[in-house]
Short mmCIF file of C-alpha atoms in Angstrom, two decimals:
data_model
loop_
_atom_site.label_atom_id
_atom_site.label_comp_id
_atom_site.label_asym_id
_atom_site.label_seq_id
_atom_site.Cartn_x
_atom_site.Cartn_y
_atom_site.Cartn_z
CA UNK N 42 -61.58 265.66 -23.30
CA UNK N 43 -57.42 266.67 -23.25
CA UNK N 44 -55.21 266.23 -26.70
CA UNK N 45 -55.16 262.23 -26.65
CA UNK N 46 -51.93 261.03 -25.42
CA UNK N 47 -50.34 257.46 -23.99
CA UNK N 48 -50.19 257.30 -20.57
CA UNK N 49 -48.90 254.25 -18.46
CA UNK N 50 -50.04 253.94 -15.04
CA UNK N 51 -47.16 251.55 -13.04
CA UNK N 52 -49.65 249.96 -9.67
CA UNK N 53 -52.50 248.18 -10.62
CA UNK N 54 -53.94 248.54 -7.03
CA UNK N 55 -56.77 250.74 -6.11
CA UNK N 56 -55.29 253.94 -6.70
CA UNK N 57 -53.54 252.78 -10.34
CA UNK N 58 -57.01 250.98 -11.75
CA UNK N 59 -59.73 254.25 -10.38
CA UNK N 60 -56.73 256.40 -12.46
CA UNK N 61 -56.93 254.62 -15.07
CA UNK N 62 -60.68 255.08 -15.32
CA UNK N 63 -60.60 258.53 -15.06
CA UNK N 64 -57.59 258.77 -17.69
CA UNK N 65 -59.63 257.03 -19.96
CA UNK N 66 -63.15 259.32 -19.16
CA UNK N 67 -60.27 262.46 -20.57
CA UNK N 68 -59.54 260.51 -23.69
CA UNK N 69 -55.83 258.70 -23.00
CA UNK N 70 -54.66 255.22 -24.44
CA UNK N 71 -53.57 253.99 -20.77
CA UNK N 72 -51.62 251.12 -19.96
CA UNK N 73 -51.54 249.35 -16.15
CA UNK N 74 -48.24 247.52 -15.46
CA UNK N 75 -48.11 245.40 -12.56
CA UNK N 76 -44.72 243.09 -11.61
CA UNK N 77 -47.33 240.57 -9.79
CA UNK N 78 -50.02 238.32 -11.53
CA UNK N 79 -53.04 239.22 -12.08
CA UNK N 80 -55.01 239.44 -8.70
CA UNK N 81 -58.17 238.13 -10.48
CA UNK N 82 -56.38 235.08 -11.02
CA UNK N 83 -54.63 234.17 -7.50
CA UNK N 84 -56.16 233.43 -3.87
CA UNK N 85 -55.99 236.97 -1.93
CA UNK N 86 -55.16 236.44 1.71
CA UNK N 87 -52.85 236.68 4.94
CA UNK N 88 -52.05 240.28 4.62
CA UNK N 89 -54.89 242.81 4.49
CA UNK N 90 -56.43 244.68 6.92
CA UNK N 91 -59.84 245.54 5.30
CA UNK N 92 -60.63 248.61 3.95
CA UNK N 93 -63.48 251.55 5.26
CA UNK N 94 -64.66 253.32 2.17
CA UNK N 95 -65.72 256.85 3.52
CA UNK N 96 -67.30 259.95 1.62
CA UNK N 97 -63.73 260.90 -0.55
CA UNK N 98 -63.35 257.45 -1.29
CA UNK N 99 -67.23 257.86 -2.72
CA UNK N 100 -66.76 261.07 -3.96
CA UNK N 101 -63.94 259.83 -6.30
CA UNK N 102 -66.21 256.58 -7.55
CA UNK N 103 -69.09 258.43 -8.05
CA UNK N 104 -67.28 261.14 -10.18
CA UNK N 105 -66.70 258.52 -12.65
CA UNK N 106 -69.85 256.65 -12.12
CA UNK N 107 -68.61 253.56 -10.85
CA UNK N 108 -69.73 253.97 -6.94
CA UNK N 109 -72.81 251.78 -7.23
CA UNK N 110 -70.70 249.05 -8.76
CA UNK N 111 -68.37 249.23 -5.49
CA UNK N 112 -71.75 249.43 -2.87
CA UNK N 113 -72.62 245.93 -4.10
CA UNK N 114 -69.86 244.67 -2.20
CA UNK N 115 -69.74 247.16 0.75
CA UNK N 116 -71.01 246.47 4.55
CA UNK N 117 -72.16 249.67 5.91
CA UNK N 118 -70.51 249.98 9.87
CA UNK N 119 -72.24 252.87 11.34
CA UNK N 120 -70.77 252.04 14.86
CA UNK N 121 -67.73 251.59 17.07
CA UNK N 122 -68.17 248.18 18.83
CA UNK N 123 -65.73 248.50 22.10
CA UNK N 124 -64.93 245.13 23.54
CA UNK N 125 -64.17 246.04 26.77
CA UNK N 126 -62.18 242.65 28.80
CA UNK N 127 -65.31 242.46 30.89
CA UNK N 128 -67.99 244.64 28.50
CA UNK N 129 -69.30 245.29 25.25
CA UNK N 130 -69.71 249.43 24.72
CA UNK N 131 -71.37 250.36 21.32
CA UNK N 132 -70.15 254.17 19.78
CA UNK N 133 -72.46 255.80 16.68
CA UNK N 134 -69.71 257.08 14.16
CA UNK N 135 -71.99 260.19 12.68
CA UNK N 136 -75.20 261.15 12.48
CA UNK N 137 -78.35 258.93 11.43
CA UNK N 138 -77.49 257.22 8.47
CA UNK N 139 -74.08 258.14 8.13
CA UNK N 140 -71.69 255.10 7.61
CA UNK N 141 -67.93 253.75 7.12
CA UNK N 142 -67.97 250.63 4.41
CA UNK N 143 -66.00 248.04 4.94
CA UNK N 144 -64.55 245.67 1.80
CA UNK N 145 -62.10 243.32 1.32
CA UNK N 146 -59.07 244.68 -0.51
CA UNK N 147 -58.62 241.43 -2.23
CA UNK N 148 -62.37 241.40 -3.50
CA UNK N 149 -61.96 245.82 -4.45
CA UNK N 150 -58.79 245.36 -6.26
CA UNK N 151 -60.42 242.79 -8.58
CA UNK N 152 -63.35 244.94 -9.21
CA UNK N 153 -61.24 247.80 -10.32
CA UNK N 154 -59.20 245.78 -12.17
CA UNK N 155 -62.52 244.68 -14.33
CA UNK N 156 -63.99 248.22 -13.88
CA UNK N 157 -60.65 250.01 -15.54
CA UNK N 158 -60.54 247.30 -18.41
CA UNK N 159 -64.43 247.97 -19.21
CA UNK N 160 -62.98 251.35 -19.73
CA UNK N 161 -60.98 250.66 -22.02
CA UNK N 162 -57.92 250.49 -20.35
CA UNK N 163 -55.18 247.46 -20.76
CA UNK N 164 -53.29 245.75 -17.99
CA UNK N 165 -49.82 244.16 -18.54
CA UNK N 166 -49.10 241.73 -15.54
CA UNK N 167 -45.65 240.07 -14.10
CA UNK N 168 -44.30 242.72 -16.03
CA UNK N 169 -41.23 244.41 -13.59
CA UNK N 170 -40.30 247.78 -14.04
CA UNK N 171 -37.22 248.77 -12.77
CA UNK N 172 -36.28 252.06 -13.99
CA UNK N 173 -37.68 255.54 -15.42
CA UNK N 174 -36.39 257.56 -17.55
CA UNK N 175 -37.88 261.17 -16.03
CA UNK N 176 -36.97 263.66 -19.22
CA UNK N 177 -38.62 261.04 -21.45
CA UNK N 178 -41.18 259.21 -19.93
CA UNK N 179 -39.85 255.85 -20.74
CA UNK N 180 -40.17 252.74 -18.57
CA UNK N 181 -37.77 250.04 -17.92
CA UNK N 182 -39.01 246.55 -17.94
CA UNK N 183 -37.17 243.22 -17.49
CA UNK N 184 -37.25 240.05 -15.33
CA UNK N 185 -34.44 240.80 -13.55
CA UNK N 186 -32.84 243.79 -12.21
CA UNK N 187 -29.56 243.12 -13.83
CA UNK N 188 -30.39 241.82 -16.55
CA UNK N 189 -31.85 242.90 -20.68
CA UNK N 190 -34.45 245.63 -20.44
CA UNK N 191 -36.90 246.81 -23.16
CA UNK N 192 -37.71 250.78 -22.96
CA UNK N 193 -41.65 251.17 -23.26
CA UNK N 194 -42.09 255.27 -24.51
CA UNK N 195 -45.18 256.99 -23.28
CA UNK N 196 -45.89 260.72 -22.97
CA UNK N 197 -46.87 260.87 -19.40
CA UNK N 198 -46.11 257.95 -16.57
CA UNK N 199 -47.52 257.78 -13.05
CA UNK N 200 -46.54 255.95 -10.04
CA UNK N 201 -49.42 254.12 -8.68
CA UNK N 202 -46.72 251.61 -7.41
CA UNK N 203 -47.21 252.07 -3.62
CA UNK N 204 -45.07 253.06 -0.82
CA UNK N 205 -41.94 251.07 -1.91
CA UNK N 206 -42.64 252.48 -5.31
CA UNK N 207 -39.89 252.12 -8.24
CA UNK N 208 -40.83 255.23 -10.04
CA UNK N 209 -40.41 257.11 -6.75
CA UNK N 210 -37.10 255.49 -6.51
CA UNK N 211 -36.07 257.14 -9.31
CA UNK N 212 -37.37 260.25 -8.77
CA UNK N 213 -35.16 260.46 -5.63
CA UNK N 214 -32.35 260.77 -7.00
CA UNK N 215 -32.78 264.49 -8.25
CA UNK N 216 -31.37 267.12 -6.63
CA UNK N 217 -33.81 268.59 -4.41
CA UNK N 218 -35.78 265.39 -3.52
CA UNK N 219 -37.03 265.45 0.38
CA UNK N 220 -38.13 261.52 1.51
CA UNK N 221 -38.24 260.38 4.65
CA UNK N 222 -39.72 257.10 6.62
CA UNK N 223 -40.66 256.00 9.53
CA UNK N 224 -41.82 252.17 10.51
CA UNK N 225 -43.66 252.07 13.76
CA UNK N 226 -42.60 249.85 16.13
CA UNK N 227 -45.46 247.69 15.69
CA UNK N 228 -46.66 245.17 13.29
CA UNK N 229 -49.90 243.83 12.20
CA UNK N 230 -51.24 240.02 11.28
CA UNK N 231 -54.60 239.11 9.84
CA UNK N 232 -56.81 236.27 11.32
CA UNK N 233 -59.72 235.59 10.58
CA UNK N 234 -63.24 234.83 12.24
CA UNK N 235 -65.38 232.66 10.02
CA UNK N 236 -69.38 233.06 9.28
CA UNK N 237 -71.53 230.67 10.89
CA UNK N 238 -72.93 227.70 9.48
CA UNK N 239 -75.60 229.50 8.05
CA UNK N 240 -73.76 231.84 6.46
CA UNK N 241 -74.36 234.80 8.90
CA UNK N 242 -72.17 236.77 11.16
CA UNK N 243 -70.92 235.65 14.46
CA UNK N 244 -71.19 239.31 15.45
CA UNK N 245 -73.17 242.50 14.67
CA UNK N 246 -72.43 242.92 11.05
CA UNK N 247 -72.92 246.86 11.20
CA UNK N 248 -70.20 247.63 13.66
CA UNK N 249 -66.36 248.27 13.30
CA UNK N 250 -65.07 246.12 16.18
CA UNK N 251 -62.48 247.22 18.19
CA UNK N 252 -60.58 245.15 21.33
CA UNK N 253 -58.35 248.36 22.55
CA UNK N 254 -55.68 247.30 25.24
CA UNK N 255 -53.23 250.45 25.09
CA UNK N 256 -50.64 249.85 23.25
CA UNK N 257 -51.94 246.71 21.45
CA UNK N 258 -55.64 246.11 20.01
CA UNK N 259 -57.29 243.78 18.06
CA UNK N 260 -60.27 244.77 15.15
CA UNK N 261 -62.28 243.23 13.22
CA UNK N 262 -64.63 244.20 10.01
CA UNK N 263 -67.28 242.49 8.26
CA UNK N 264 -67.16 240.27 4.66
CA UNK N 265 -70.08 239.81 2.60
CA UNK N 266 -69.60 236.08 3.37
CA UNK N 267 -70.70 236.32 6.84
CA UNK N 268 -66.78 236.77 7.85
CA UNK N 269 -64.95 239.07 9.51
CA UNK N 270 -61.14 240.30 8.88
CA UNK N 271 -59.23 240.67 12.04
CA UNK N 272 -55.84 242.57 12.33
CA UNK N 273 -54.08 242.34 15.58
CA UNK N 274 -52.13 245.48 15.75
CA UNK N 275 -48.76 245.25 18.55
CA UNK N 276 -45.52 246.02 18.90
CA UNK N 277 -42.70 243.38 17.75
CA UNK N 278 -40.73 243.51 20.86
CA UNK N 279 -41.08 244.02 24.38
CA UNK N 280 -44.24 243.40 26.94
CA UNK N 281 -47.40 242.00 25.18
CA UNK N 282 -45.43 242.15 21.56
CA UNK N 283 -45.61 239.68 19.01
CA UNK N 284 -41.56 238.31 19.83
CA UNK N 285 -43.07 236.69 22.77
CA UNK N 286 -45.81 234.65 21.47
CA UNK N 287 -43.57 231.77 20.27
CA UNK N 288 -46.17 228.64 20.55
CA UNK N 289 -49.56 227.63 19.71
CA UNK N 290 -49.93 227.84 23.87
CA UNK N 291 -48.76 230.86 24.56
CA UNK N 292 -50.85 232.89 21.41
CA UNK N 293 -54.10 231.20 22.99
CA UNK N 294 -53.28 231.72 26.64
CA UNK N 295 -52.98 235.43 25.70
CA UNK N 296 -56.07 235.33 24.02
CA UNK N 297 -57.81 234.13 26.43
CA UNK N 298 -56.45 236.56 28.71
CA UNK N 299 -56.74 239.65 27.42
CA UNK N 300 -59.18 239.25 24.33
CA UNK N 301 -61.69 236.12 26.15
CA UNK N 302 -64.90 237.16 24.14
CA UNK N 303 -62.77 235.94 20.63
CA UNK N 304 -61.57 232.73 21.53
CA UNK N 305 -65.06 231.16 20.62
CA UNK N 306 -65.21 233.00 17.39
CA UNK N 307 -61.88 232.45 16.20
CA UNK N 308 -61.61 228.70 15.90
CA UNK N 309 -58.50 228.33 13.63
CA UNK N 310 -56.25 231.04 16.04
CA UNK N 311 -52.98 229.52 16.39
CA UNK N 312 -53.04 228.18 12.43
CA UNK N 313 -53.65 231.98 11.44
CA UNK N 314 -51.59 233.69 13.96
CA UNK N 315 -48.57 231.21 12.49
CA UNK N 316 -48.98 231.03 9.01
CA UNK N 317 -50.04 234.34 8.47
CA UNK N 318 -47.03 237.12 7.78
CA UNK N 319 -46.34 239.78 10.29
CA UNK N 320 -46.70 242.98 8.12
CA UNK N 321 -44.78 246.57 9.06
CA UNK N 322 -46.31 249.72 9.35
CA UNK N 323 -44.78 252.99 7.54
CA UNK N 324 -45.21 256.72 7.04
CA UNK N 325 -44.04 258.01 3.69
CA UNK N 326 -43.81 261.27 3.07
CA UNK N 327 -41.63 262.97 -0.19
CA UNK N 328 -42.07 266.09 -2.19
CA UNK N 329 -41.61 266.69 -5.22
CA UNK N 330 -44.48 264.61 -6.64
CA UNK N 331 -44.14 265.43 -9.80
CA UNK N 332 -41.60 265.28 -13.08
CA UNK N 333 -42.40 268.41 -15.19
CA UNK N 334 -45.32 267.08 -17.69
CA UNK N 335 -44.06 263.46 -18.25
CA UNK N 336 -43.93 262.14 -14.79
CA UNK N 337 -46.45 261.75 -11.24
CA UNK N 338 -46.66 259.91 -8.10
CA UNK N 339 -50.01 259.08 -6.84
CA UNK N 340 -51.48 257.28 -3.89
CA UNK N 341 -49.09 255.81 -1.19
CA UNK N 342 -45.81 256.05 -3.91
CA UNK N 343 -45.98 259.96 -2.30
CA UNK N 344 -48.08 259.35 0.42
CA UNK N 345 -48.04 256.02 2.59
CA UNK N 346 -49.65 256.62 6.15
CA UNK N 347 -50.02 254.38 8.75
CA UNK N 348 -54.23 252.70 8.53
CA UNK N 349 -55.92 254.02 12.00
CA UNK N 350 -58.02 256.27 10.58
CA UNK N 351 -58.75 253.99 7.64
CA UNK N 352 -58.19 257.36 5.05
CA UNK N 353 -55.21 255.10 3.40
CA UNK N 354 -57.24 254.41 0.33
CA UNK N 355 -59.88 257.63 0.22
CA UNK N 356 -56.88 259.88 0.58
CA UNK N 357 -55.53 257.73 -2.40
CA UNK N 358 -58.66 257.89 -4.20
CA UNK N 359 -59.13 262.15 -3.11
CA UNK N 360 -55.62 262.83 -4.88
CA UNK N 361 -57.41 261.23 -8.15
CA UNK N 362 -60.35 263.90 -7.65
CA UNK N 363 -58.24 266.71 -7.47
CA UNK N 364 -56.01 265.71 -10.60
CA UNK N 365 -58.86 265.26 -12.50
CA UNK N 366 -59.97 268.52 -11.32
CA UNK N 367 -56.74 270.35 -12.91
CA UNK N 368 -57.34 268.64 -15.69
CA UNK N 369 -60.80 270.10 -16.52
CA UNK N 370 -59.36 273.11 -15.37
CA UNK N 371 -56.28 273.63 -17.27
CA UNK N 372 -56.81 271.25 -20.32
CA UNK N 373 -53.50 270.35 -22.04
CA UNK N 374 -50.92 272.16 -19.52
CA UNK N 375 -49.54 269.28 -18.13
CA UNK N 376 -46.94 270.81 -16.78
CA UNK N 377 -49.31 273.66 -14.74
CA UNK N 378 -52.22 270.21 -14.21
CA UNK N 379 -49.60 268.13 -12.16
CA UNK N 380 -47.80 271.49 -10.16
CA UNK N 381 -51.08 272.77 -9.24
CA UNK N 382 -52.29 268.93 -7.70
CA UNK N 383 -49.01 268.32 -5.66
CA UNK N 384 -49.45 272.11 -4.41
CA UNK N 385 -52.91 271.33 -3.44
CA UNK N 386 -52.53 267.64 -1.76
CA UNK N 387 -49.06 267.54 0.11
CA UNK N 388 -50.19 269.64 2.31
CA UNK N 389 -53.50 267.79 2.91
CA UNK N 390 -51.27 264.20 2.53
CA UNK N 391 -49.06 265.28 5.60
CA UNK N 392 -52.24 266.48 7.22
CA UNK N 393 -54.11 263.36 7.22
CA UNK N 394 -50.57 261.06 7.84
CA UNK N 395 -50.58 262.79 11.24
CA UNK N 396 -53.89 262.53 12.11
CA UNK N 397 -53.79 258.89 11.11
CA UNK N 398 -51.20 258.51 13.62
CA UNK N 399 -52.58 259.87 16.51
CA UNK N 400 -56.03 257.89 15.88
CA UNK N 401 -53.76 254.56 16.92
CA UNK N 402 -53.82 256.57 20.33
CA UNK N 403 -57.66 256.36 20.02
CA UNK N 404 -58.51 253.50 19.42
CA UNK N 405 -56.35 251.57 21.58
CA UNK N 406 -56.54 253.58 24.13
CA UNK N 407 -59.06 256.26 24.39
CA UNK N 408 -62.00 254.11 23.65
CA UNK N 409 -61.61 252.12 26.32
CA UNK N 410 -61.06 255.54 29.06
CA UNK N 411 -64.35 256.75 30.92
CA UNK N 412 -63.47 260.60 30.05
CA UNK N 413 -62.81 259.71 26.46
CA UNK N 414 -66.47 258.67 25.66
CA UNK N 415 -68.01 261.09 27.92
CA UNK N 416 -66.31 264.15 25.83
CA UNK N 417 -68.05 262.07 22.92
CA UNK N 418 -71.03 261.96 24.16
CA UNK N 419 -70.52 265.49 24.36
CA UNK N 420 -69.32 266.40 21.44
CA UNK N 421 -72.35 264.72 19.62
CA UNK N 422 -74.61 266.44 21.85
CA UNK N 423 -73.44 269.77 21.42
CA UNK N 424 -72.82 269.00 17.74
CA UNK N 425 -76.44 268.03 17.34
CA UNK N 426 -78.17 271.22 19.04
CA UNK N 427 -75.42 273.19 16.77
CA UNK N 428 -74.49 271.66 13.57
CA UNK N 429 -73.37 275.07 12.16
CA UNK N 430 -70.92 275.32 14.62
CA UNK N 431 -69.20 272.28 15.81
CA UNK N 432 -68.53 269.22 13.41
CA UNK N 433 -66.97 266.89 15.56
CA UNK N 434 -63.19 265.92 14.07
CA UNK N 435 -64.02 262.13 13.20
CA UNK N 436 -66.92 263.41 10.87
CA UNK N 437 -64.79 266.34 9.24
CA UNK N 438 -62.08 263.67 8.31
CA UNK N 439 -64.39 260.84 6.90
CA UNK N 440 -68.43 262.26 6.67
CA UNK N 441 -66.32 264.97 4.68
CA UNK N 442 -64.51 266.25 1.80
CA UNK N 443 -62.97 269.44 2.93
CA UNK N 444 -59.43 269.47 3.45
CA UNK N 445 -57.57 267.68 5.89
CA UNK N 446 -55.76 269.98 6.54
CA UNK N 447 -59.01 272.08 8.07
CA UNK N 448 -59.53 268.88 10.11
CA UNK N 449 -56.42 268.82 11.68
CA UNK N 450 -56.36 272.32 12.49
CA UNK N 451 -59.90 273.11 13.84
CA UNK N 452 -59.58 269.74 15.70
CA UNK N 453 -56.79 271.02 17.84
CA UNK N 454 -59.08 273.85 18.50
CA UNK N 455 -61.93 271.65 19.62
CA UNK N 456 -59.94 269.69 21.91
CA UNK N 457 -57.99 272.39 23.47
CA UNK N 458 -62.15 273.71 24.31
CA UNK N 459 -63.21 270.20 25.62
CA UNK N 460 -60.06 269.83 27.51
CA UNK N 461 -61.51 273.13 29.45
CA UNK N 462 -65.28 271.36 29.40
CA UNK N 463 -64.16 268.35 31.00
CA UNK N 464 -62.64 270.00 34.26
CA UNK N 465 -66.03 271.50 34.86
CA UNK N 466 -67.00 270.55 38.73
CA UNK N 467 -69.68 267.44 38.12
CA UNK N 468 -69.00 267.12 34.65
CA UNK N 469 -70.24 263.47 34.40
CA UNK N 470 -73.87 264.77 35.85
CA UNK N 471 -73.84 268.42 34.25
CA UNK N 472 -72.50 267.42 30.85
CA UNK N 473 -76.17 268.10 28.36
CA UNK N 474 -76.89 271.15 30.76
CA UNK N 475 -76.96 274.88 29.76
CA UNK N 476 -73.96 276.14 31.56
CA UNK N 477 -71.89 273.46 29.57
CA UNK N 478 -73.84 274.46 26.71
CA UNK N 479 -73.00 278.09 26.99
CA UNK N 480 -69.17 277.56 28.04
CA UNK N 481 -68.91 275.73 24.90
CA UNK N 482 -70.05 278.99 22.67
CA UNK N 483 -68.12 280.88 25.13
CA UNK N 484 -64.79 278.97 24.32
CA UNK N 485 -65.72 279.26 20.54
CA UNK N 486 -65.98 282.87 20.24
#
């Protein structure tokens, strides 16, 4: 337990309401302000791509014993699920019993949201804050951006508010700020495959299913309710890009084309694909995080990065660990507790936002290539006879919670080694045989 003070968390998303539990667990009067409604209160849909809890998204609920809560409405995907135009290829994520969860953000969000007031926290919806004051820890709230704002004092405020956060906003405007984005040239839409009429799953319900097609792909993850959310991920202009795809004709003769095994599972395509918004996709990066002792960014308000590796929300949720972490360690030194966390998580945020992007690669791309799934297959073999020495990359990243940071970098390593595997003469027959077994160890010496 810290000196009590009042802390206001502005975001009451995932990162803002697991924050606020953990703020409350040190002793804090905390206070969530949110300029939407109340998500507990309003239909959730037509812009999320489901979410794939992995071991620091755990690690973080389970610190503050609220993981169990969060399994009750988790589908464990132990598998890849590669629909192939003319095949269906199945890829095992980990080892035996290790999983990726998938759960609706809509159906998450509202469980933190009760979770965090249990705890004693207290929300304050369609409340807009449009300025900070940094030196004093003061919010700005009003309806309108021009118009009569009341101050609300608090010792300490974070910004939980996202990638288009406010409180960043102001933050830039120090000397010394770095910021930069970048949108990708693609967007996403949600659509949605519905359960069958018996309320199970039109396909296996333990697999993350991927349609990869280079430089578009479609995926789709499971819902409790015998659902699954798709996301159609492509570029907005150019071949195969979502400018040309004008009518209800030409959406399904694509489909059919180049995704056929989804027309029968998707019955309400064209209504989706239309009404649906077509969302961007953005790297954030910034540094400083921090304000002294009276102000923070947390989550994507520092740290927005693209979703192909699905570490949006554990990365979100592993910046929470590691505050609370400095805060055992260093008590009431706010000023040392928040220095010490951005030291130890840009790094590892910048880490993870690259690895994140080259992952799109992956999945619509490499999963579908011959070579790809053989270095795999590989990998996991190797990997298996010699655990102590070769973790493959996708398990260091989300079967994990070392830094990402040693992912990224011992990941180059391991490629650069089965780049040299795969030009072995006969690889494809040769691959679980002892002189690629003993090149391997050679190449890791």
């Amino acid at each position: 337990m810290q000196t009590p003070k009042r802390i206001a968390v502005v975001g009451s998303g995932l990162v803002g309401s697991l924050l606020a539990i953990y703020l409350r667990k040190a002793g804090h009067t905390v206070h969530i302000y949110d300029r939407s409604p109340d998500i507990r209160r309003i239909q959730f849909s037509g812009r999320s791509i489901n979410l794939a809890m992995s071991n620091r998204g755990w690690k973080a609920l389970d610190g503050v014993g609220v993981g169990d809560a969060v399994r009750e409405i988790a589908i464990p995907m132990e598998k890849r699920a590669i629909h192939l135009v003319d095949k269906l290829n199945f890829q095992n994520y980990g080892q035996e019993g290790e999983a990726i969860y998938s759960i609706s953000r809509g159906i998450l969000n509202r469980k933190m949201i009760d979770l965090a007031e249990e705890a004693g926290a207290e929300f304050f919806f369609n409340q807009k804050i449009w300025d900070v004051t940094l030196k004093e820890a003061t919010l700005h709230v009003g309806e309108t951006e021009r118009g009569v704002w009341e101050e609300r004092k608090y010792d300490i405020v974070f910004g939980a508010d996202g990638a288009f956060s406010r409180i960043r906003h102001r933050m830039q405007r120090q000397s010394m700020f770095n910021y930069s984005q970048e949108f990708l040239n693609m967007g996403y839409k949600e659509l949605n495959i519905p359960a069958n009429p018996d309320g199970t799953h039109k396909l296996d319900k333990n697999s993350f299913h991927i349609w990869p097609r280079g430089d578009y792909m479609l995926i789709a993850l499971p819902n409790l309710d015998g659902s699954f959310t798709c996301t159609l991920f492509m570029p907005f202009e150019g071949e195969n890009s979502f400018d040309l795809l004008k009518d209800r004709k030409e959406v399904e003769a694509f489909f059919e084309k180049n995704f056929p095994d989804s027309i029968d599972v998707i019955p309400k395509l064209a209504e989706d694909f239309f009404n649906n918004p077509t969302s961007t996709l953005v790297t954030m990066k910034c540094y400083p995080w921090t304000y002294k002792d009276k102000v923070a960014l947390i989550g994507d308000a520092c740290h927005a990065i693209v979703p192909f590796y699905g570490q949006g929300m554990n990365a979100g949720f592993e910046d929470i660990t590691v505050l609370y972490e400095m805060i055992e360690k260093y008590g009431d030194d706010w000023e040392l507790i928040f220095s010490e966390y951005q030291k130890s998580r840009k790094p590892n945020a910048d880490a993870i936002a690259e690895l994140s992007y080259r992952n799109f690669m992956e999945m619509s791309s490499k999963t579908a290539d011959d070579k790809f799934l053989l270095q795999k297959k590989i990998e996991k073999w190797f990997s298996d006879k010699h655990p102590d020495k070769w973790i493959p990359l996708y398990s260091r990243v989300t079967f994990s919670d070392r830094p990402y940071t040693e992912a990224l970098a011992i990941g180059d390593l391991q490629n650069a080694i089965m780049e040299e595997v795969l030009k072995i003469d006969n690889i494809e027959s040769v691959w679980d045989s002892e002189l690629v077994e003993n090149k391997i160890l050679e190449l890791l010496k």
